[in-house]
């Protein structure tokens, strides 16, 4: 009788360990899924906030996250273009454009109206020198607001440069590379938009809605 119990005595601990491992794995899988969902939601919320903050208050009333188009960007990589509408009328296009400054890659969020005029530009990522190059951040300096209202015609293409290079845009004392990179990147964004304007504004109709409110 004792001989028949020995296999049972060995089987039960093994089975218990297997159940524990299975349950643990299931909990980990659920936890990872929940974490991914939370991260995705946080990223979505952050993107939505950035899109809304670059536009004047009341400028658009559509869902900027879902009203999008996918195009190949200047570097060939997929680029998402968000469309801002007011009462169904297309008013502006929002997209990211990147260049390289003193500290590496600089990512800009641009909003440009259907006539090619800049509504706003904001820096979303950079590694520029604190106290010098970081003046490209709107929270630290108003320099980035100088792009508002500009287009490829105003100023003329040759004037799309910092003043040190014969252009219209200020550079920072001790930090010319950073503003030079931002100016070049904004110009690249306008050129990209001009090249793809027919497909990006194909749904535009009606009269432009007057801008109201101020950007933060």
PDB file of C-alpha atoms in Angstrom:
ATOM      1  CA  UNK A   1       0.000   0.000   0.000  1.00  0.00           C
ATOM      2  CA  UNK A   2       2.806   2.360   0.844  1.00  0.00           C
ATOM      3  CA  UNK A   3       4.301   1.647  -2.566  1.00  0.00           C
ATOM      4  CA  UNK A   4       1.141   2.842  -4.361  1.00  0.00           C
ATOM      5  CA  UNK A   5       1.109   6.107  -2.436  1.00  0.00           C
ATOM      6  CA  UNK A   6       4.610   7.125  -3.425  1.00  0.00           C
ATOM      7  CA  UNK A   7       3.726   8.190  -7.010  1.00  0.00           C
ATOM      8  CA  UNK A   8       0.762  10.213  -5.695  1.00  0.00           C
ATOM      9  CA  UNK A   9       3.013  11.938  -3.201  1.00  0.00           C
ATOM     10  CA  UNK A  10       5.335  12.935  -6.031  1.00  0.00           C
ATOM     11  CA  UNK A  11       2.560  13.892  -8.451  1.00  0.00           C
ATOM     12  CA  UNK A  12       0.653  16.336  -6.243  1.00  0.00           C
ATOM     13  CA  UNK A  13       3.590  18.734  -5.561  1.00  0.00           C
ATOM     14  CA  UNK A  14       4.478  18.699  -9.257  1.00  0.00           C
ATOM     15  CA  UNK A  15       0.906  19.414 -10.287  1.00  0.00           C
ATOM     16  CA  UNK A  16       0.632  22.192  -7.720  1.00  0.00           C
ATOM     17  CA  UNK A  17       3.817  23.788  -9.016  1.00  0.00           C
ATOM     18  CA  UNK A  18       2.483  23.601 -12.566  1.00  0.00           C
ATOM     19  CA  UNK A  19      -0.769  25.284 -11.565  1.00  0.00           C
ATOM     20  CA  UNK A  20       1.118  28.038  -9.747  1.00  0.00           C
ATOM     21  CA  UNK A  21       3.319  28.646 -12.783  1.00  0.00           C
ATOM     22  CA  UNK A  22       0.293  28.703 -15.083  1.00  0.00           C
ATOM     23  CA  UNK A  23      -1.575  31.167 -12.888  1.00  0.00           C
ATOM     24  CA  UNK A  24       1.531  33.349 -12.513  1.00  0.00           C
ATOM     25  CA  UNK A  25       2.070  33.386 -16.271  1.00  0.00           C
ATOM     26  CA  UNK A  26      -1.563  34.339 -16.818  1.00  0.00           C
ATOM     27  CA  UNK A  27      -1.332  37.198 -14.322  1.00  0.00           C
ATOM     28  CA  UNK A  28       1.885  38.444 -15.940  1.00  0.00           C
ATOM     29  CA  UNK A  29       0.300  38.330 -19.391  1.00  0.00           C
ATOM     30  CA  UNK A  30      -2.747  40.258 -18.177  1.00  0.00           C
ATOM     31  CA  UNK A  31      -0.491  42.760 -16.417  1.00  0.00           C
ATOM     32  CA  UNK A  32       1.632  43.299 -19.522  1.00  0.00           C
ATOM     33  CA  UNK A  33      -1.468  43.777 -21.655  1.00  0.00           C
ATOM     34  CA  UNK A  34      -2.893  46.287 -19.189  1.00  0.00           C
ATOM     35  CA  UNK A  35       0.441  48.122 -19.072  1.00  0.00           C
ATOM     36  CA  UNK A  36       0.601  48.311 -22.858  1.00  0.00           C
ATOM     37  CA  UNK A  37      -2.947  49.649 -22.926  1.00  0.00           C
ATOM     38  CA  UNK A  38      -2.084  52.287 -20.330  1.00  0.00           C
ATOM     39  CA  UNK A  39       1.062  53.328 -22.212  1.00  0.00           C
ATOM     40  CA  UNK A  40      -0.842  53.546 -25.498  1.00  0.00           C
ATOM     41  CA  UNK A  41      -3.576  55.631 -23.866  1.00  0.00           C
ATOM     42  CA  UNK A  42      -1.008  57.954 -22.278  1.00  0.00           C
ATOM     43  CA  UNK A  43       0.732  58.422 -25.632  1.00  0.00           C
ATOM     44  CA  UNK A  44      -2.594  59.114 -27.317  1.00  0.00           C
ATOM     45  CA  UNK A  45      -3.536  61.678 -24.658  1.00  0.00           C
ATOM     46  CA  UNK A  46      -0.140  63.374 -24.992  1.00  0.00           C
ATOM     47  CA  UNK A  47      -0.444  63.589 -28.779  1.00  0.00           C
ATOM     48  CA  UNK A  48      -3.978  64.982 -28.550  1.00  0.00           C
ATOM     49  CA  UNK A  49      -2.847  67.650 -26.068  1.00  0.00           C
ATOM     50  CA  UNK A  50       0.063  68.698 -28.288  1.00  0.00           C
ATOM     51  CA  UNK A  51      -2.211  68.960 -31.316  1.00  0.00           C
ATOM     52  CA  UNK A  52      -4.788  71.028 -29.450  1.00  0.00           C
ATOM     53  CA  UNK A  53      -2.242  73.370 -27.852  1.00  0.00           C
ATOM     54  CA  UNK A  54      -0.614  74.384 -31.126  1.00  0.00           C
ATOM     55  CA  UNK A  55      -3.941  75.712 -32.457  1.00  0.00           C
ATOM     56  CA  UNK A  56      -5.745  78.871 -31.302  1.00  0.00           C
ATOM     57  CA  UNK A  57      -8.692  78.252 -28.990  1.00  0.00           C
ATOM     58  CA  UNK A  58     -11.797  77.319 -30.967  1.00  0.00           C
ATOM     59  CA  UNK A  59      -9.841  76.826 -34.188  1.00  0.00           C
ATOM     60  CA  UNK A  60     -11.082  73.262 -34.799  1.00  0.00           C
ATOM     61  CA  UNK A  61     -13.989  71.144 -33.597  1.00  0.00           C
ATOM     62  CA  UNK A  62     -13.132  67.721 -35.061  1.00  0.00           C
ATOM     63  CA  UNK A  63     -11.177  64.794 -33.599  1.00  0.00           C
ATOM     64  CA  UNK A  64      -7.586  65.583 -34.544  1.00  0.00           C
ATOM     65  CA  UNK A  65      -6.388  62.106 -33.594  1.00  0.00           C
ATOM     66  CA  UNK A  66      -8.648  60.227 -35.983  1.00  0.00           C
ATOM     67  CA  UNK A  67      -8.968  62.668 -38.893  1.00  0.00           C
ATOM     68  CA  UNK A  68      -5.648  61.803 -40.520  1.00  0.00           C
ATOM     69  CA  UNK A  69      -3.867  60.929 -43.745  1.00  0.00           C
ATOM     70  CA  UNK A  70      -0.748  58.807 -44.215  1.00  0.00           C
ATOM     71  CA  UNK A  71       1.942  59.961 -46.639  1.00  0.00           C
ATOM     72  CA  UNK A  72       5.605  59.251 -47.258  1.00  0.00           C
ATOM     73  CA  UNK A  73       7.614  61.991 -45.555  1.00  0.00           C
ATOM     74  CA  UNK A  74      10.672  63.750 -47.006  1.00  0.00           C
ATOM     75  CA  UNK A  75      12.874  60.883 -45.788  1.00  0.00           C
ATOM     76  CA  UNK A  76      10.549  58.220 -47.206  1.00  0.00           C
ATOM     77  CA  UNK A  77       9.242  57.128 -43.793  1.00  0.00           C
ATOM     78  CA  UNK A  78       5.462  57.097 -43.141  1.00  0.00           C
ATOM     79  CA  UNK A  79       4.185  60.474 -41.965  1.00  0.00           C
ATOM     80  CA  UNK A  80       0.829  61.071 -40.287  1.00  0.00           C
ATOM     81  CA  UNK A  81      -0.903  64.317 -41.233  1.00  0.00           C
ATOM     82  CA  UNK A  82      -3.702  65.446 -38.902  1.00  0.00           C
ATOM     83  CA  UNK A  83      -6.497  67.583 -40.343  1.00  0.00           C
ATOM     84  CA  UNK A  84      -8.072  70.430 -38.367  1.00  0.00           C
ATOM     85  CA  UNK A  85     -11.652  71.281 -39.348  1.00  0.00           C
ATOM     86  CA  UNK A  86     -14.259  73.757 -38.185  1.00  0.00           C
ATOM     87  CA  UNK A  87     -17.875  72.837 -38.935  1.00  0.00           C
ATOM     88  CA  UNK A  88     -16.587  70.378 -41.522  1.00  0.00           C
ATOM     89  CA  UNK A  89     -14.372  72.884 -43.330  1.00  0.00           C
ATOM     90  CA  UNK A  90     -10.694  71.949 -43.588  1.00  0.00           C
ATOM     91  CA  UNK A  91      -8.644  74.703 -41.989  1.00  0.00           C
ATOM     92  CA  UNK A  92      -5.165  73.401 -41.271  1.00  0.00           C
ATOM     93  CA  UNK A  93      -2.825  70.431 -41.492  1.00  0.00           C
ATOM     94  CA  UNK A  94      -0.686  69.308 -38.576  1.00  0.00           C
ATOM     95  CA  UNK A  95       2.360  67.076 -38.861  1.00  0.00           C
ATOM     96  CA  UNK A  96       5.800  66.391 -37.420  1.00  0.00           C
ATOM     97  CA  UNK A  97       9.044  67.296 -39.159  1.00  0.00           C
ATOM     98  CA  UNK A  98      12.562  66.635 -37.899  1.00  0.00           C
ATOM     99  CA  UNK A  99      16.084  67.945 -38.402  1.00  0.00           C
ATOM    100  CA  UNK A 100      19.421  67.822 -36.608  1.00  0.00           C
ATOM    101  CA  UNK A 101      20.796  70.487 -34.302  1.00  0.00           C
ATOM    102  CA  UNK A 102      23.862  70.741 -32.084  1.00  0.00           C
ATOM    103  CA  UNK A 103      22.672  68.025 -29.697  1.00  0.00           C
ATOM    104  CA  UNK A 104      21.077  65.662 -32.197  1.00  0.00           C
ATOM    105  CA  UNK A 105      17.601  65.179 -33.595  1.00  0.00           C
ATOM    106  CA  UNK A 106      15.032  67.960 -33.177  1.00  0.00           C
ATOM    107  CA  UNK A 107      11.370  67.077 -33.719  1.00  0.00           C
ATOM    108  CA  UNK A 108       8.872  69.812 -34.541  1.00  0.00           C
ATOM    109  CA  UNK A 109       5.096  69.785 -34.651  1.00  0.00           C
ATOM    110  CA  UNK A 110       3.838  72.137 -37.364  1.00  0.00           C
ATOM    111  CA  UNK A 111       0.350  73.469 -38.043  1.00  0.00           C
ATOM    112  CA  UNK A 112      -0.125  75.066 -41.466  1.00  0.00           C
ATOM    113  CA  UNK A 113      -3.373  76.457 -42.857  1.00  0.00           C
ATOM    114  CA  UNK A 114      -4.780  75.524 -46.267  1.00  0.00           C
ATOM    115  CA  UNK A 115      -3.206  78.643 -47.810  1.00  0.00           C
ATOM    116  CA  UNK A 116       0.268  77.579 -46.706  1.00  0.00           C
ATOM    117  CA  UNK A 117       0.616  79.974 -43.772  1.00  0.00           C
ATOM    118  CA  UNK A 118       2.018  78.706 -40.495  1.00  0.00           C
ATOM    119  CA  UNK A 119      -0.493  78.587 -37.652  1.00  0.00           C
ATOM    120  CA  UNK A 120       2.079  77.419 -35.134  1.00  0.00           C
ATOM    121  CA  UNK A 121       5.308  75.501 -34.580  1.00  0.00           C
ATOM    122  CA  UNK A 122       6.310  73.691 -31.398  1.00  0.00           C
ATOM    123  CA  UNK A 123       9.364  71.637 -30.484  1.00  0.00           C
ATOM    124  CA  UNK A 124       8.328  68.238 -29.123  1.00  0.00           C
ATOM    125  CA  UNK A 125      11.754  66.566 -28.746  1.00  0.00           C
ATOM    126  CA  UNK A 126      15.335  67.813 -28.604  1.00  0.00           C
ATOM    127  CA  UNK A 127      18.661  67.422 -26.811  1.00  0.00           C
ATOM    128  CA  UNK A 128      19.997  70.943 -27.232  1.00  0.00           C
ATOM    129  CA  UNK A 129      22.199  72.667 -24.650  1.00  0.00           C
ATOM    130  CA  UNK A 130      20.273  73.881 -21.576  1.00  0.00           C
ATOM    131  CA  UNK A 131      20.354  77.654 -21.278  1.00  0.00           C
ATOM    132  CA  UNK A 132      21.352  78.103 -24.922  1.00  0.00           C
ATOM    133  CA  UNK A 133      19.736  75.883 -27.530  1.00  0.00           C
ATOM    134  CA  UNK A 134      16.717  75.071 -25.400  1.00  0.00           C
ATOM    135  CA  UNK A 135      15.335  78.543 -26.142  1.00  0.00           C
ATOM    136  CA  UNK A 136      13.557  76.832 -29.027  1.00  0.00           C
ATOM    137  CA  UNK A 137      11.046  75.633 -26.408  1.00  0.00           C
ATOM    138  CA  UNK A 138       8.016  77.914 -26.219  1.00  0.00           C
ATOM    139  CA  UNK A 139       8.026  77.589 -22.423  1.00  0.00           C
ATOM    140  CA  UNK A 140      11.501  79.170 -22.293  1.00  0.00           C
ATOM    141  CA  UNK A 141      11.408  81.775 -25.047  1.00  0.00           C
ATOM    142  CA  UNK A 142       9.014  83.330 -27.584  1.00  0.00           C
ATOM    143  CA  UNK A 143      11.456  82.761 -30.475  1.00  0.00           C
ATOM    144  CA  UNK A 144       9.459  79.859 -31.926  1.00  0.00           C
ATOM    145  CA  UNK A 145       6.368  82.103 -32.252  1.00  0.00           C
ATOM    146  CA  UNK A 146       8.148  84.180 -34.904  1.00  0.00           C
ATOM    147  CA  UNK A 147       7.169  81.501 -37.425  1.00  0.00           C
ATOM    148  CA  UNK A 148       3.457  82.245 -36.965  1.00  0.00           C
ATOM    149  CA  UNK A 149       1.959  83.637 -40.168  1.00  0.00           C
ATOM    150  CA  UNK A 150       5.038  82.870 -42.262  1.00  0.00           C
ATOM    151  CA  UNK A 151       4.896  80.989 -45.573  1.00  0.00           C
ATOM    152  CA  UNK A 152       7.188  80.046 -48.455  1.00  0.00           C
ATOM    153  CA  UNK A 153       6.351  83.428 -49.999  1.00  0.00           C
ATOM    154  CA  UNK A 154       6.730  85.470 -46.810  1.00  0.00           C
ATOM    155  CA  UNK A 155       9.633  85.683 -46.376  1.00  0.00           C
ATOM    156  CA  UNK A 156      11.066  84.808 -49.781  1.00  0.00           C
ATOM    157  CA  UNK A 157      12.763  81.376 -49.966  1.00  0.00           C
ATOM    158  CA  UNK A 158      16.240  82.930 -49.869  1.00  0.00           C
ATOM    159  CA  UNK A 159      15.369  84.654 -46.577  1.00  0.00           C
ATOM    160  CA  UNK A 160      14.501  81.389 -44.834  1.00  0.00           C
ATOM    161  CA  UNK A 161      17.702  81.409 -42.791  1.00  0.00           C
ATOM    162  CA  UNK A 162      19.065  82.912 -39.596  1.00  0.00           C
ATOM    163  CA  UNK A 163      20.312  86.500 -39.831  1.00  0.00           C
ATOM    164  CA  UNK A 164      23.924  85.345 -39.577  1.00  0.00           C
ATOM    165  CA  UNK A 165      23.359  83.530 -42.881  1.00  0.00           C
ATOM    166  CA  UNK A 166      21.568  86.471 -44.510  1.00  0.00           C
ATOM    167  CA  UNK A 167      18.043  85.470 -43.529  1.00  0.00           C
ATOM    168  CA  UNK A 168      15.189  86.954 -41.507  1.00  0.00           C
ATOM    169  CA  UNK A 169      15.318  84.783 -38.379  1.00  0.00           C
ATOM    170  CA  UNK A 170      17.192  85.593 -35.180  1.00  0.00           C
ATOM    171  CA  UNK A 171      19.825  83.243 -33.849  1.00  0.00           C
ATOM    172  CA  UNK A 172      20.739  82.842 -30.179  1.00  0.00           C
ATOM    173  CA  UNK A 173      23.894  84.284 -28.664  1.00  0.00           C
ATOM    174  CA  UNK A 174      26.325  81.385 -28.471  1.00  0.00           C
ATOM    175  CA  UNK A 175      23.946  78.971 -30.194  1.00  0.00           C
ATOM    176  CA  UNK A 176      23.562  79.465 -33.932  1.00  0.00           C
ATOM    177  CA  UNK A 177      23.405  75.800 -34.952  1.00  0.00           C
ATOM    178  CA  UNK A 178      20.148  75.119 -33.107  1.00  0.00           C
ATOM    179  CA  UNK A 179      17.998  77.932 -34.571  1.00  0.00           C
ATOM    180  CA  UNK A 180      19.572  77.338 -37.987  1.00  0.00           C
ATOM    181  CA  UNK A 181      18.404  73.713 -37.827  1.00  0.00           C
ATOM    182  CA  UNK A 182      14.890  74.690 -36.741  1.00  0.00           C
ATOM    183  CA  UNK A 183      14.519  77.275 -39.528  1.00  0.00           C
ATOM    184  CA  UNK A 184      15.680  74.732 -42.116  1.00  0.00           C
ATOM    185  CA  UNK A 185      13.294  72.111 -40.735  1.00  0.00           C
ATOM    186  CA  UNK A 186      10.293  74.453 -40.779  1.00  0.00           C
ATOM    187  CA  UNK A 187      11.092  75.417 -44.369  1.00  0.00           C
ATOM    188  CA  UNK A 188      11.352  71.715 -45.254  1.00  0.00           C
ATOM    189  CA  UNK A 189       7.916  71.187 -43.724  1.00  0.00           C
ATOM    190  CA  UNK A 190       6.400  73.984 -45.796  1.00  0.00           C
ATOM    191  CA  UNK A 191       8.005  72.598 -48.949  1.00  0.00           C
ATOM    192  CA  UNK A 192       6.651  69.143 -48.160  1.00  0.00           C
ATOM    193  CA  UNK A 193       3.166  70.567 -47.692  1.00  0.00           C
ATOM    194  CA  UNK A 194       3.367  72.558 -50.925  1.00  0.00           C
ATOM    195  CA  UNK A 195       4.425  69.449 -52.848  1.00  0.00           C
ATOM    196  CA  UNK A 196       1.481  67.429 -51.504  1.00  0.00           C
ATOM    197  CA  UNK A 197      -1.101  70.204 -51.226  1.00  0.00           C
ATOM    198  CA  UNK A 198      -3.554  68.808 -53.828  1.00  0.00           C
ATOM    199  CA  UNK A 199      -3.937  65.451 -52.092  1.00  0.00           C
ATOM    200  CA  UNK A 200      -3.901  66.908 -48.581  1.00  0.00           C
ATOM    201  CA  UNK A 201      -6.544  69.547 -49.274  1.00  0.00           C
ATOM    202  CA  UNK A 202      -8.692  67.538 -51.701  1.00  0.00           C
ATOM    203  CA  UNK A 203     -11.593  67.622 -49.216  1.00  0.00           C
ATOM    204  CA  UNK A 204     -11.335  71.347 -48.519  1.00  0.00           C
ATOM    205  CA  UNK A 205     -14.499  73.243 -49.369  1.00  0.00           C
ATOM    206  CA  UNK A 206     -16.346  76.379 -48.380  1.00  0.00           C
ATOM    207  CA  UNK A 207     -15.005  79.613 -46.986  1.00  0.00           C
ATOM    208  CA  UNK A 208     -12.298  79.803 -44.353  1.00  0.00           C
ATOM    209  CA  UNK A 209     -13.593  80.242 -40.815  1.00  0.00           C
ATOM    210  CA  UNK A 210     -12.161  83.326 -39.040  1.00  0.00           C
ATOM    211  CA  UNK A 211      -9.581  82.550 -36.374  1.00  0.00           C
ATOM    212  CA  UNK A 212     -10.605  83.332 -32.813  1.00  0.00           C
ATOM    213  CA  UNK A 213      -8.735  83.051 -29.542  1.00  0.00           C
ATOM    214  CA  UNK A 214      -5.057  82.908 -28.745  1.00  0.00           C
ATOM    215  CA  UNK A 215      -2.648  79.993 -28.661  1.00  0.00           C
ATOM    216  CA  UNK A 216      -1.233  79.046 -25.262  1.00  0.00           C
TER     217      UNK A 216
END
